[in-house]
Coordinates of C-alpha atoms in Angstrom, one line a residue:
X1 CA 14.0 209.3 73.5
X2 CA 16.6 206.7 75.2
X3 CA 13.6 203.9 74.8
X4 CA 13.0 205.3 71.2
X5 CA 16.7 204.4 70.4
X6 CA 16.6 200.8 72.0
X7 CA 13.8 200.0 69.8
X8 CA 15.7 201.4 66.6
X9 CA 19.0 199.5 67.5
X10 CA 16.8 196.0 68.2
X11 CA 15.0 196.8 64.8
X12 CA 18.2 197.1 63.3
X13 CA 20.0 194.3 64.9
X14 CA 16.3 192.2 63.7
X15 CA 17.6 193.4 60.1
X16 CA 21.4 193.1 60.1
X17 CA 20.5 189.1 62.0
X18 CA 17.7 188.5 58.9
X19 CA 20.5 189.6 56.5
X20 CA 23.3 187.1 57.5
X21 CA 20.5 184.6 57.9
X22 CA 19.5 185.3 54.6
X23 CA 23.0 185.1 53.2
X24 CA 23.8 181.7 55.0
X25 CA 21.0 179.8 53.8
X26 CA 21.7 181.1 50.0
X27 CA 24.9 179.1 50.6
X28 CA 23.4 176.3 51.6
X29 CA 21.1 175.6 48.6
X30 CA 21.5 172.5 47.0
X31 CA 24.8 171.4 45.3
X32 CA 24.7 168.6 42.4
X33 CA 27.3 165.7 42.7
X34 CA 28.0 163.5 39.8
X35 CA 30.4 160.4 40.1
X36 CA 29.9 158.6 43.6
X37 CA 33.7 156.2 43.3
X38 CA 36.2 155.6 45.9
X39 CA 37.2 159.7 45.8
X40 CA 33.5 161.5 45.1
X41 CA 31.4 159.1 47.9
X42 CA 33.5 161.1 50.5
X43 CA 33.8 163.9 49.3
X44 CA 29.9 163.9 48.7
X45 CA 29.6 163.0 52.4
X46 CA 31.2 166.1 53.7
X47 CA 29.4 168.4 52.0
X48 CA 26.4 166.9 53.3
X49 CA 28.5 167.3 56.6
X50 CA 29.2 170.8 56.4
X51 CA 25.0 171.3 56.0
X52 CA 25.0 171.4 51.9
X53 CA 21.4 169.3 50.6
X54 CA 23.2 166.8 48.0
X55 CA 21.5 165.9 44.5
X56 CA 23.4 163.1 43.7
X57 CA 24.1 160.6 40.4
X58 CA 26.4 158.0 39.2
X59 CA 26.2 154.8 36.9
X60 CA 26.0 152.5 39.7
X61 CA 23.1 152.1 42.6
X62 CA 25.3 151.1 45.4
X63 CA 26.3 154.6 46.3
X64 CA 23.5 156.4 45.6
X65 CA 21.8 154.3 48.1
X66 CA 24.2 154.6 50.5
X67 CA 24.3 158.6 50.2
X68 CA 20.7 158.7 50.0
X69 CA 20.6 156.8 53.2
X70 CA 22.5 159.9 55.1
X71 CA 20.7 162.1 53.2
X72 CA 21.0 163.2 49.6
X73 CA 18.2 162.9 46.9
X74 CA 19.4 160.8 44.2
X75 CA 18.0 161.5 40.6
X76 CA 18.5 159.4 37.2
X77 CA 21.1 161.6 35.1
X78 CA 23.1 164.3 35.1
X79 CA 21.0 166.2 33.4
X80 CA 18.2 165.9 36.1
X81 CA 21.0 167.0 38.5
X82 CA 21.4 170.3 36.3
X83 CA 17.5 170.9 36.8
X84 CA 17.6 171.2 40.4
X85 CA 21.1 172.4 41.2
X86 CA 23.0 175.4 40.1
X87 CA 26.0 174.4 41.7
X88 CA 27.4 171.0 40.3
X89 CA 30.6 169.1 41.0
X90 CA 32.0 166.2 38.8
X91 CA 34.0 163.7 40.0
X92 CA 34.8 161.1 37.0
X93 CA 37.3 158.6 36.0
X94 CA 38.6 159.8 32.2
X95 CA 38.3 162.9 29.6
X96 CA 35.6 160.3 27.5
X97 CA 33.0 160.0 30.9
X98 CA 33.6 163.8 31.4
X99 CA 32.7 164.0 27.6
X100 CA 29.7 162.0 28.0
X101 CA 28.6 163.5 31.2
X102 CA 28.2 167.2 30.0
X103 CA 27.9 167.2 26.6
X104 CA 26.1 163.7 26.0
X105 CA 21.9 163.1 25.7
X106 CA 21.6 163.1 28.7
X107 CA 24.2 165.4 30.1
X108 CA 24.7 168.8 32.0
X109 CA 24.6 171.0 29.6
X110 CA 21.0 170.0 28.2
X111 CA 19.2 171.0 31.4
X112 CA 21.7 173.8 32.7
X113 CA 20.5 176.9 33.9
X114 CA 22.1 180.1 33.1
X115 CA 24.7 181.1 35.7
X116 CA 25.3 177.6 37.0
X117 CA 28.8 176.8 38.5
X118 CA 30.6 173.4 37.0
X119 CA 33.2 172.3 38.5
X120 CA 34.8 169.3 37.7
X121 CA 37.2 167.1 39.8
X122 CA 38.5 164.7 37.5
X123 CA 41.8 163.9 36.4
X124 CA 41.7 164.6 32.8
X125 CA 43.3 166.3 29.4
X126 CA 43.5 170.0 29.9
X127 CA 42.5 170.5 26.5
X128 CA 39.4 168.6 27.3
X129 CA 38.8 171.0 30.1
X130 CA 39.1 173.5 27.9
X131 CA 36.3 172.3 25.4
X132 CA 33.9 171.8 28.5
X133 CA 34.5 175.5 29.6
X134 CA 33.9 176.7 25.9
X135 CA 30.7 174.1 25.8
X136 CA 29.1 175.7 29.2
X137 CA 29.9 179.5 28.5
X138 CA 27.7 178.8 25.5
X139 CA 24.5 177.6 27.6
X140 CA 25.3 180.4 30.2
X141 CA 27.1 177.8 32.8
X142 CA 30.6 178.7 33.8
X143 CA 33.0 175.7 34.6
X144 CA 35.8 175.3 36.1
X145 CA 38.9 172.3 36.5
X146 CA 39.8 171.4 40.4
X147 CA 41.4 168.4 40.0
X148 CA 42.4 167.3 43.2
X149 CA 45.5 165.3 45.4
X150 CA 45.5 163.0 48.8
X151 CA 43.7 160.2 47.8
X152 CA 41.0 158.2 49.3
X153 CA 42.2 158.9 53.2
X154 CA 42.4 162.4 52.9
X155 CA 38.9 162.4 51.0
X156 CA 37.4 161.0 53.6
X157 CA 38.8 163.1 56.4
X158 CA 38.2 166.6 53.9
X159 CA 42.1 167.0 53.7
X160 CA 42.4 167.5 50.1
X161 CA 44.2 169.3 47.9
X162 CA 42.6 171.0 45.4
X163 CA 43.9 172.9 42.3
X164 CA 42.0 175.4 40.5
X165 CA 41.9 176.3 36.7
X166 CA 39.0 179.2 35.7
X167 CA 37.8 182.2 35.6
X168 CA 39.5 184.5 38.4
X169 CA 36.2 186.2 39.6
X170 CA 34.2 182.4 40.4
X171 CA 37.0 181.2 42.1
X172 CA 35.9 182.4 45.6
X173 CA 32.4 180.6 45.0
X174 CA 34.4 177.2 43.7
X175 CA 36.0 177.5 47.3
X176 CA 33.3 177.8 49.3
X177 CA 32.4 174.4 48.4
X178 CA 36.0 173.3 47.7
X179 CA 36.9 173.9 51.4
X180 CA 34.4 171.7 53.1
X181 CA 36.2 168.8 51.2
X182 CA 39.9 170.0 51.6
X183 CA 42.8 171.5 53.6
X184 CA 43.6 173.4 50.3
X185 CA 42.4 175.0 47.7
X186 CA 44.7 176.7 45.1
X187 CA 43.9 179.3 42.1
X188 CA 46.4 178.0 39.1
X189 CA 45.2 180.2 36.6
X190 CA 42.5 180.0 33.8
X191 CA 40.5 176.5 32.9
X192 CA 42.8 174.0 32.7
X193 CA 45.8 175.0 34.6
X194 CA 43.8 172.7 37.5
X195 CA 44.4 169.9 35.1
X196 CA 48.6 170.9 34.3
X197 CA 49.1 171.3 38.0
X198 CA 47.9 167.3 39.0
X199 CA 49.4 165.8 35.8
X200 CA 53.0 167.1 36.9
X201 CA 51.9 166.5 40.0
X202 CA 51.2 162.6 39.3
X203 CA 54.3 162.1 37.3
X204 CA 56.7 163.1 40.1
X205 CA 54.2 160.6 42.4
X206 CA 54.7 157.8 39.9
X207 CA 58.5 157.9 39.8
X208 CA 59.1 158.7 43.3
X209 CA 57.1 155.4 44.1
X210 CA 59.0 153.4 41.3
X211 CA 62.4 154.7 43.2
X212 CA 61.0 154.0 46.8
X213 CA 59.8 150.7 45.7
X214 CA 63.3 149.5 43.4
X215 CA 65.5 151.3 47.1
X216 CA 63.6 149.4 49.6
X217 CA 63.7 145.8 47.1
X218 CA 67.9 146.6 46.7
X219 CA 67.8 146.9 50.6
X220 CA 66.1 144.4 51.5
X221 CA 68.6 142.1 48.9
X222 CA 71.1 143.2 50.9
X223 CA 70.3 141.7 54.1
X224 CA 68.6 145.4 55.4
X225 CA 65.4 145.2 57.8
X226 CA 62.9 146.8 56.0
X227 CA 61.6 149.3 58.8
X228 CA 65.3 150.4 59.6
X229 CA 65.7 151.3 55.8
X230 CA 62.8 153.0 55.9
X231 CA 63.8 154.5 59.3
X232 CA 67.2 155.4 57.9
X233 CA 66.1 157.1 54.6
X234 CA 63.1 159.4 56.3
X235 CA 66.3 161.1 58.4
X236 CA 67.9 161.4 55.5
X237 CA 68.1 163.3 51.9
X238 CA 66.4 160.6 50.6
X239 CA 63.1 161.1 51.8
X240 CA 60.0 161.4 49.9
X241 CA 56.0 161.0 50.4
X242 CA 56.0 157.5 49.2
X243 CA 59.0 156.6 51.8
X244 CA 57.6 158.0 54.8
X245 CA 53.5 158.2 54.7
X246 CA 52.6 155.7 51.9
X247 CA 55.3 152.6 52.5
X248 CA 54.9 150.3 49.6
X249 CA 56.5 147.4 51.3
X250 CA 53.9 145.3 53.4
X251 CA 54.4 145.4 57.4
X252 CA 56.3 148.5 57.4
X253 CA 53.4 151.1 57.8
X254 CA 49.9 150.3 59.3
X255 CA 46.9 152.3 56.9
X256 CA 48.4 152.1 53.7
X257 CA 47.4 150.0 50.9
X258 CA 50.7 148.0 51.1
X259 CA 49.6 147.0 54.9
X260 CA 45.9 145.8 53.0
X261 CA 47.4 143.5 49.9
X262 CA 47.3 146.6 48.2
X263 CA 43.8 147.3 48.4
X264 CA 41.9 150.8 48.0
X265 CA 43.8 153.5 47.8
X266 CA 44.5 154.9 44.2
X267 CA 44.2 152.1 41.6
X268 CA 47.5 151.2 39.4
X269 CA 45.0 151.6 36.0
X270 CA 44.8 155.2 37.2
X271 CA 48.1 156.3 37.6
X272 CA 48.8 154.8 34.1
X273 CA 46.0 156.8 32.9
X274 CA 47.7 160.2 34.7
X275 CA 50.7 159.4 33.5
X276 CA 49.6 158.6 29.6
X277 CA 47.9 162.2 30.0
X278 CA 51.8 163.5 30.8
X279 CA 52.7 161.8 27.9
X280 CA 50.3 163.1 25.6
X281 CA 51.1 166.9 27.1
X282 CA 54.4 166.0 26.6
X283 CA 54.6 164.9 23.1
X284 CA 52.2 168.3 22.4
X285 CA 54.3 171.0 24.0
X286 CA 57.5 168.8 23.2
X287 CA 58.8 168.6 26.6
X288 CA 61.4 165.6 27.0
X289 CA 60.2 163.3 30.5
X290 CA 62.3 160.6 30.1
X291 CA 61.8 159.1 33.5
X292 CA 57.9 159.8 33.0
X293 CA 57.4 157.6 30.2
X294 CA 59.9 155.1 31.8
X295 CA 56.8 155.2 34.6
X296 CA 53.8 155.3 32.1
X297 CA 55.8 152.0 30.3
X298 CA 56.1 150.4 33.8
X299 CA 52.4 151.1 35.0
X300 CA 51.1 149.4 31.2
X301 CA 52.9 146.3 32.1
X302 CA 51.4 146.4 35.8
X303 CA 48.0 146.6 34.7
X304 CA 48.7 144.1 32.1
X305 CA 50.2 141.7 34.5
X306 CA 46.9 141.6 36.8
X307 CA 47.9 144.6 39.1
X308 CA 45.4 147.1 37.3
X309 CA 43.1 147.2 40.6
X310 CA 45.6 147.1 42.9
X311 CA 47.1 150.6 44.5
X312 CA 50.1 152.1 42.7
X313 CA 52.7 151.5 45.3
X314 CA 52.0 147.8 44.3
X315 CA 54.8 148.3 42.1
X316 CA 56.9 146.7 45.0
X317 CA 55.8 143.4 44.7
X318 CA 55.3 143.7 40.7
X319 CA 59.3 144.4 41.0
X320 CA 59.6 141.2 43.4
X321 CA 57.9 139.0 41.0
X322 CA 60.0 140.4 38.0
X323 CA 62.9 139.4 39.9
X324 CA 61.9 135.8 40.0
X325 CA 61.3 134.9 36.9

């Protein structure tokens, strides 16, 4: 009898094991990646990481080579990645590439299978979220905004923030993947909260950099040392992100863009693109942001002045140069 029991608990310890198993490698089918630039090459990478078989796209070859060179099976379009993946993410510059990458000839949504998870980490118009979600629930597909926050660094070292606009009951599948790429993952509501959370977000980024960069110039006019400003102001009510971990003023901080002639990081063309999507949410829900469209003005005349490529906190030397003429 005592033997007769052993053989029952091993048979259902063989089950309970073949279960879990089972479970595990259902999560680890493959997962679609669209949009391989400075923020989705990383993220791409540690999903691979974390075990995930990648099916990968983007407009240029460069990093699909290098991905597929770790890894990943790169196809032709967007719409291929939809036939072999029923989990996608999208990582895209604008609302018009997100446009073209689901709806267009060859996008998602011709090739999606019913039940397939979208989720989409681009920076774009909420309403344009909104159309995509409307677009995929009609093939089946369920899609979901997770625009994200941190930048380059923290994509590459899966410490991003990610907020989450969708349907409630997906949102725990959108995080399974979502964590392996960041430190965290917040539920904002339905499809395109995501989106309202990083434009505020970027606004408040863009001025605080335009007030870090026009306090550390006025300092430094005054005969201060640029390190003890910055020393001063991080023990005091002054602080801010941009004064303590992302330094615009070259020599101060070692990693940053400003330490690099502004190189990498998060391009000034971008943050006027974030913050002309606060405008037009602005203008719609008639919200007065005075000092936001002060920021989107200053940003235009960046990226029309030769600092488009160059990281946002390049604002610092674009206020240096104004001062000399």
């Amino acid at each position: 009898m005592a033997a007769l029991l052993r053989v029952s608990r091993n048979v259902l310890l063989m089950r309970n094991n073949c279960v879990v198993l089972s479970r595990s490698m259902a999560s680890k089918t493959p997962v679609g990646f669209i949009g391989l630039g400075n923020m989705g090459s990383p993220m791409a990478k540690n999903l691979l990481k974390n075990g995930y078989p990648i099916i990968a796209t983007d407009v240029f070859p460069e990093p699909c080579k290098e991905l597929q060179d770790i890894g990943a099976q790169v196809v032709d379009s967007p719409a291929e990645v939809a036939e072999k993946a029923d989990r996608i993410i999208t990582m895209l510059p604008s609302s018009p590439n997100v446009i073209e990458v689901y709806t267009g000839p060859n996008g998602i949504l011709k090739k999606v299978k019913k039940g397939t998870l979208l989720i989409d980490s681009s920076t774009i118009d909420p309403a344009v979220s909104k159309e995509m979600a409307v677009a995929a629930e009609k093939m089946g597909a369920v899609f979901m905004d997770a625009p994200v926050s941190g930048g380059v660094g923290a994509a590459s070292m899966a410490k991003l923030t990610f907020m989450v606009g969708g349907v409630e009951e997906e949102y725990n599948a959108a995080q399974e993947l979502l964590t392996c790429m960041g430190a965290n993952v917040v539920y904002c509501g339905q499809v395109g909260t995501g989106q309202a959370a990083k434009i505020c977000n970027n606004m408040l980024l863009a001025i605080g950099m335009i007030g870090t960069a026009e306090t550390m110039n006025l300092g430094i006019r005054l005969g201060l040392d640029p390190k003890l400003l910055t020393k001063i102001l991080n023990m005091s009510s002054g602080r801010c992100w941009s004064s303590d971990s992302y330094n615009p003023v070259p020599g101060v901080m070692e990693g940053v863009p400003s330490a690099n002639n502004y190189q990498g990081g998060f391009g000034s063309t971008l943050m006027a693109k974030d913050l002309g999507l606060a405008q037009n949410t602005a203008t719609n829900t008639k919200t007065p942001i005075p000092l936001g469209s002060l920021a989107h003005q200053v940003f235009r005349v960046m990226c029309s002045r030769g600092y488009a490529n160059k990281d946002f906190s390049s604002v610092f030397q674009f206020l240096r140069e104004e001062e000399g003429q």
